[in-house]
Coordinates of C-alpha atoms in Angstrom, one line a residue:
M1 CA 53.5 177.2 -1.6
K2 CA 51.1 174.9 -3.3
N3 CA 49.1 176.1 -6.2
Q4 CA 45.8 175.5 -4.4
D5 CA 46.8 177.8 -1.6
A6 CA 44.8 181.0 -1.0
V7 CA 48.0 182.9 -1.6
R8 CA 50.5 181.5 -4.2
L9 CA 54.2 182.4 -4.2
D10 CA 56.1 181.7 -7.5
I11 CA 59.7 182.8 -8.0
E12 CA 61.1 182.9 -11.5
N13 CA 64.4 184.6 -12.6
T14 CA 64.8 186.5 -9.3
I15 CA 61.2 187.9 -9.5
A16 CA 58.6 186.7 -7.0
T17 CA 54.9 186.8 -7.8
V18 CA 52.5 186.8 -4.9
L19 CA 49.1 185.9 -6.1
L20 CA 45.9 186.3 -4.1
N21 CA 44.2 183.1 -5.2
R22 CA 40.5 183.0 -4.3
P23 CA 39.0 184.1 -7.6
E24 CA 35.6 182.5 -6.9
V25 CA 35.1 185.1 -4.2
L26 CA 37.0 188.0 -5.9
N27 CA 40.1 187.1 -3.9
A28 CA 38.4 188.3 -0.6
F29 CA 40.7 188.2 2.5
N30 CA 40.0 185.4 4.9
R31 CA 42.2 183.7 7.5
D32 CA 44.1 181.8 4.8
V33 CA 44.8 184.9 2.8
F34 CA 46.2 186.8 5.8
L35 CA 48.4 183.8 6.8
G36 CA 49.4 183.2 3.2
L37 CA 50.5 186.8 2.8
Q38 CA 52.5 186.5 6.0
R39 CA 54.2 183.3 4.9
A40 CA 55.0 184.7 1.4
A41 CA 56.6 187.9 2.8
Q42 CA 58.7 185.8 5.2
A43 CA 59.8 183.5 2.4
I44 CA 60.8 186.4 0.2
K45 CA 62.7 188.0 3.1
E46 CA 64.7 184.8 3.6
N47 CA 65.5 184.3 -0.1
P48 CA 68.4 186.6 -1.1
E49 CA 68.0 185.6 -4.8
V50 CA 64.7 187.6 -5.0
R51 CA 65.2 191.0 -6.4
G52 CA 61.6 192.2 -7.0
V53 CA 58.1 191.3 -6.1
I54 CA 54.8 191.6 -8.0
L55 CA 51.6 191.4 -6.0
T56 CA 48.4 190.7 -7.9
G57 CA 45.1 188.8 -7.9
A58 CA 43.8 185.7 -9.7
G59 CA 41.1 186.0 -12.3
D60 CA 40.0 188.8 -14.5
K61 CA 37.7 190.7 -12.2
A62 CA 39.5 191.7 -9.0
F63 CA 42.7 192.2 -7.3
S64 CA 40.6 191.7 -4.2
A65 CA 37.2 192.7 -3.0
G66 CA 38.7 193.2 0.5
L67 CA 37.7 191.5 3.7
D68 CA 35.6 188.4 3.4
L69 CA 32.4 189.7 5.1
K70 CA 31.1 186.3 5.9
M71 CA 34.3 185.6 7.9
A72 CA 34.1 189.0 9.5
A73 CA 30.5 188.5 10.5
S74 CA 31.2 185.2 12.2
G75 CA 33.9 186.9 14.3
S76 CA 36.0 183.7 14.4
G77 CA 38.2 184.0 11.3
L78 CA 40.3 187.0 12.4
V79 CA 40.7 185.7 15.9
D80 CA 42.0 182.4 14.5
I81 CA 44.9 184.2 12.7
F82 CA 46.6 185.0 16.1
P83 CA 44.8 182.8 18.6
R84 CA 47.2 183.6 21.4
Y85 CA 47.0 187.4 21.0
R86 CA 44.8 189.5 23.3
H87 CA 41.7 190.7 21.5
G88 CA 41.7 194.3 20.6
Y89 CA 44.9 196.2 20.1
D90 CA 47.3 193.3 19.8
L91 CA 45.2 191.4 17.4
L92 CA 44.5 194.3 15.1
Y93 CA 48.1 195.5 15.2
G94 CA 49.2 191.9 14.3
L95 CA 47.1 192.1 11.1
K96 CA 48.7 195.5 10.3
A97 CA 52.1 193.9 10.7
I98 CA 51.3 191.4 7.9
F99 CA 50.8 194.3 5.5
T100 CA 53.8 196.2 6.9
A101 CA 56.0 193.2 6.1
Y102 CA 55.7 194.1 2.4
D103 CA 56.6 197.7 3.1
D104 CA 59.7 196.5 5.0
L105 CA 61.0 194.1 2.4
A106 CA 64.5 195.1 1.1
V107 CA 63.3 194.6 -2.5
P108 CA 60.8 196.7 -4.4
V109 CA 57.2 195.5 -4.3
I110 CA 55.0 196.3 -7.3
A111 CA 51.2 196.0 -7.1
A112 CA 49.6 194.9 -10.3
I113 CA 45.9 195.8 -9.7
N114 CA 43.8 193.9 -12.1
G115 CA 40.3 194.9 -11.1
Y116 CA 38.4 195.7 -8.0
C117 CA 40.6 196.8 -5.1
L118 CA 38.4 197.5 -2.1
G119 CA 38.9 197.9 1.6
A120 CA 41.7 195.8 3.0
A121 CA 43.0 195.2 -0.5
M122 CA 43.4 198.9 -1.0
E123 CA 45.2 199.1 2.4
L124 CA 47.6 196.4 1.2
I125 CA 48.6 198.1 -2.0
L126 CA 49.5 201.2 0.0
C127 CA 52.3 199.1 1.4
C128 CA 53.7 198.6 -2.1
D129 CA 56.5 200.7 -3.5
M130 CA 54.8 201.2 -6.9
R131 CA 51.2 200.6 -8.0
L132 CA 50.2 199.8 -11.6
A133 CA 46.5 199.3 -12.5
C134 CA 44.5 198.0 -15.4
D135 CA 42.1 200.5 -17.0
S136 CA 39.0 198.8 -15.5
A137 CA 40.3 198.9 -11.9
V138 CA 38.1 200.3 -9.2
F139 CA 39.3 201.5 -5.8
A140 CA 37.4 202.2 -2.5
L141 CA 37.7 202.2 1.2
P142 CA 34.0 201.5 2.1
E143 CA 34.5 200.8 5.8
I144 CA 32.9 204.1 6.9
Q145 CA 29.7 203.0 5.3
L146 CA 29.8 199.8 7.3
G147 CA 30.1 201.6 10.6
V148 CA 33.9 201.3 11.1
I149 CA 37.0 203.2 10.0
P150 CA 39.7 201.7 7.8
D151 CA 42.0 200.0 10.3
L152 CA 44.8 198.3 8.4
G153 CA 46.9 201.4 7.9
S154 CA 45.2 203.5 5.2
T155 CA 44.4 206.5 7.5
Q156 CA 48.2 206.9 7.9
R157 CA 49.5 205.7 4.5
L158 CA 47.0 207.2 2.1
P159 CA 47.6 210.9 3.2
R160 CA 51.3 210.4 2.6
I161 CA 50.8 209.0 -0.9
G162 CA 47.9 211.1 -2.4
G163 CA 47.8 213.9 0.1
P164 CA 45.5 214.6 3.0
G165 CA 42.6 216.1 1.0
I166 CA 41.9 213.1 -1.3
A167 CA 42.7 210.7 1.5
K168 CA 40.0 212.2 3.8
E169 CA 37.6 212.3 0.9
L170 CA 37.9 208.6 0.2
I171 CA 38.0 207.6 3.8
L172 CA 35.2 209.8 5.0
T173 CA 32.8 209.1 2.1
G174 CA 33.7 205.5 1.3
R175 CA 33.1 206.3 -2.4
S176 CA 34.8 204.5 -5.2
I177 CA 37.1 205.9 -7.9
V178 CA 38.1 204.4 -11.3
A179 CA 41.6 203.9 -12.6
A180 CA 41.8 207.2 -14.4
E181 CA 40.9 209.1 -11.3
A182 CA 43.3 207.0 -9.2
L183 CA 46.1 208.0 -11.6
R184 CA 45.1 211.7 -11.4
V185 CA 45.2 211.7 -7.6
R186 CA 48.5 209.7 -7.5
L187 CA 47.1 206.6 -5.9
V188 CA 48.7 204.6 -8.8
E189 CA 51.7 205.4 -11.0
H190 CA 50.5 203.9 -14.3
V191 CA 47.3 202.6 -15.9
Y192 CA 47.4 200.0 -18.7
P193 CA 45.0 197.9 -20.7
R194 CA 44.2 194.7 -18.8
D195 CA 46.1 192.4 -21.1
Q196 CA 49.3 194.6 -20.8
L197 CA 49.2 195.0 -17.0
M198 CA 51.4 192.0 -16.0
V199 CA 53.6 192.6 -19.0
E200 CA 54.4 196.1 -17.8
A201 CA 54.7 195.0 -14.2
S202 CA 57.2 192.3 -15.2
K203 CA 59.1 194.7 -17.3
L204 CA 59.5 197.2 -14.5
A205 CA 60.5 194.5 -12.0
R206 CA 63.1 193.1 -14.4
E207 CA 64.5 196.6 -15.1
I208 CA 65.1 197.1 -11.4
A209 CA 66.4 193.6 -10.9
K210 CA 69.4 194.4 -13.2
I211 CA 70.8 196.9 -10.7
D212 CA 73.0 196.0 -7.8
P213 CA 70.5 194.8 -5.1
L214 CA 72.5 196.5 -2.3
L215 CA 72.0 199.8 -4.1
I216 CA 68.3 199.1 -4.6
Q217 CA 67.9 198.2 -0.9
S218 CA 69.7 201.4 0.2
A219 CA 67.8 203.7 -2.2
K220 CA 64.4 202.2 -1.2
R221 CA 65.2 202.6 2.4
A222 CA 66.2 206.3 1.9
A223 CA 63.1 207.1 -0.2
T224 CA 60.8 205.4 2.3
L225 CA 62.2 207.5 5.1
A226 CA 61.0 210.6 3.3
L227 CA 57.4 209.7 4.1
S228 CA 57.9 210.1 7.8
T229 CA 61.0 212.2 8.4
P230 CA 61.6 216.0 8.3
L231 CA 63.7 217.1 5.4
D232 CA 66.8 218.1 7.3
V233 CA 66.8 214.8 9.2
G234 CA 66.1 212.8 6.0
L235 CA 69.0 214.5 4.1
R236 CA 71.4 213.5 6.9
M237 CA 70.0 209.9 7.0
E238 CA 70.3 209.7 3.2
T239 CA 74.0 210.6 3.6
D240 CA 74.5 208.0 6.3
I241 CA 72.7 205.3 4.1
C242 CA 74.8 206.2 1.1
L243 CA 78.1 206.0 3.0
G244 CA 77.0 202.8 4.8
S245 CA 75.5 201.0 1.8
G246 CA 78.5 198.8 1.4
S247 CA 79.7 200.2 -1.9
G248 CA 81.6 203.0 -0.3
V249 CA 80.9 205.0 -3.5
T250 CA 79.8 208.6 -3.5
I251 CA 78.2 210.3 -6.5
G252 CA 81.6 211.9 -7.2
D253 CA 83.3 208.5 -7.3
A254 CA 80.5 207.1 -9.5
A255 CA 80.9 210.0 -11.9
R256 CA 84.6 209.5 -12.2
Q257 CA 84.2 205.8 -12.8
F258 CA 81.6 206.6 -15.5
A259 CA 83.9 209.2 -17.1
T260 CA 86.7 206.6 -17.2
K261 CA 84.5 204.0 -18.9
E262 CA 83.4 206.6 -21.5
A263 CA 87.0 207.6 -22.2
H264 CA 88.1 204.0 -22.4
P265 CA 85.3 202.0 -23.9
P266 CA 85.7 198.2 -24.0
A267 CA 87.1 196.7 -27.1

């Protein structure tokens, strides 16, 4: 993707960075952002060299302020994303599918939230495997105050991440929370000073990238199933995934291999 695109995709040393690139409007989501996110996810999916993804925003104020309200008010922008879809369910579900594409990637996706993260942007980060925030980040789902409900997945994903209580509080009030509160309610995993955010996100991505990608893919798939599967079913599926991961290695096999390496260290 070209540097002037609304969404930039850069791949370096097996790590893909997806950059929301409209800093002049706080990276607000318009037609080009949605389509750029869709293209970036597909490009990552088709590139087996990629072992990790960092999703962040351009500039020093916002990850994204959410949906571009001027576009939404005109009514034309969202329709233009999928011009052949039926209005209503098909169109809205098509937009959800763009976000879900990041949830479905075989590689881990790390959100590096570098400022305001509102509305649709907050719904996007819920599709990421891990969320890191700068200490000045602000989060909100303000849709209820605009006369609609959040409709890009947060009513389903947020209760699974932070629990139903905090999810309903944020959804039903539209109020904002700062990074420290987001950490307390488990919306994010870590909070860092702004100038350290991308350093830490890159460090985490590189740490994971060192591991066999087939193992990462299998482990991510198993952990993701836990969000929507009863425990007994999940345990059986975990076993199936482990045995079918391609390595053919159980924890007992791995332990024996490790013990052998310890007993016979390389010269």
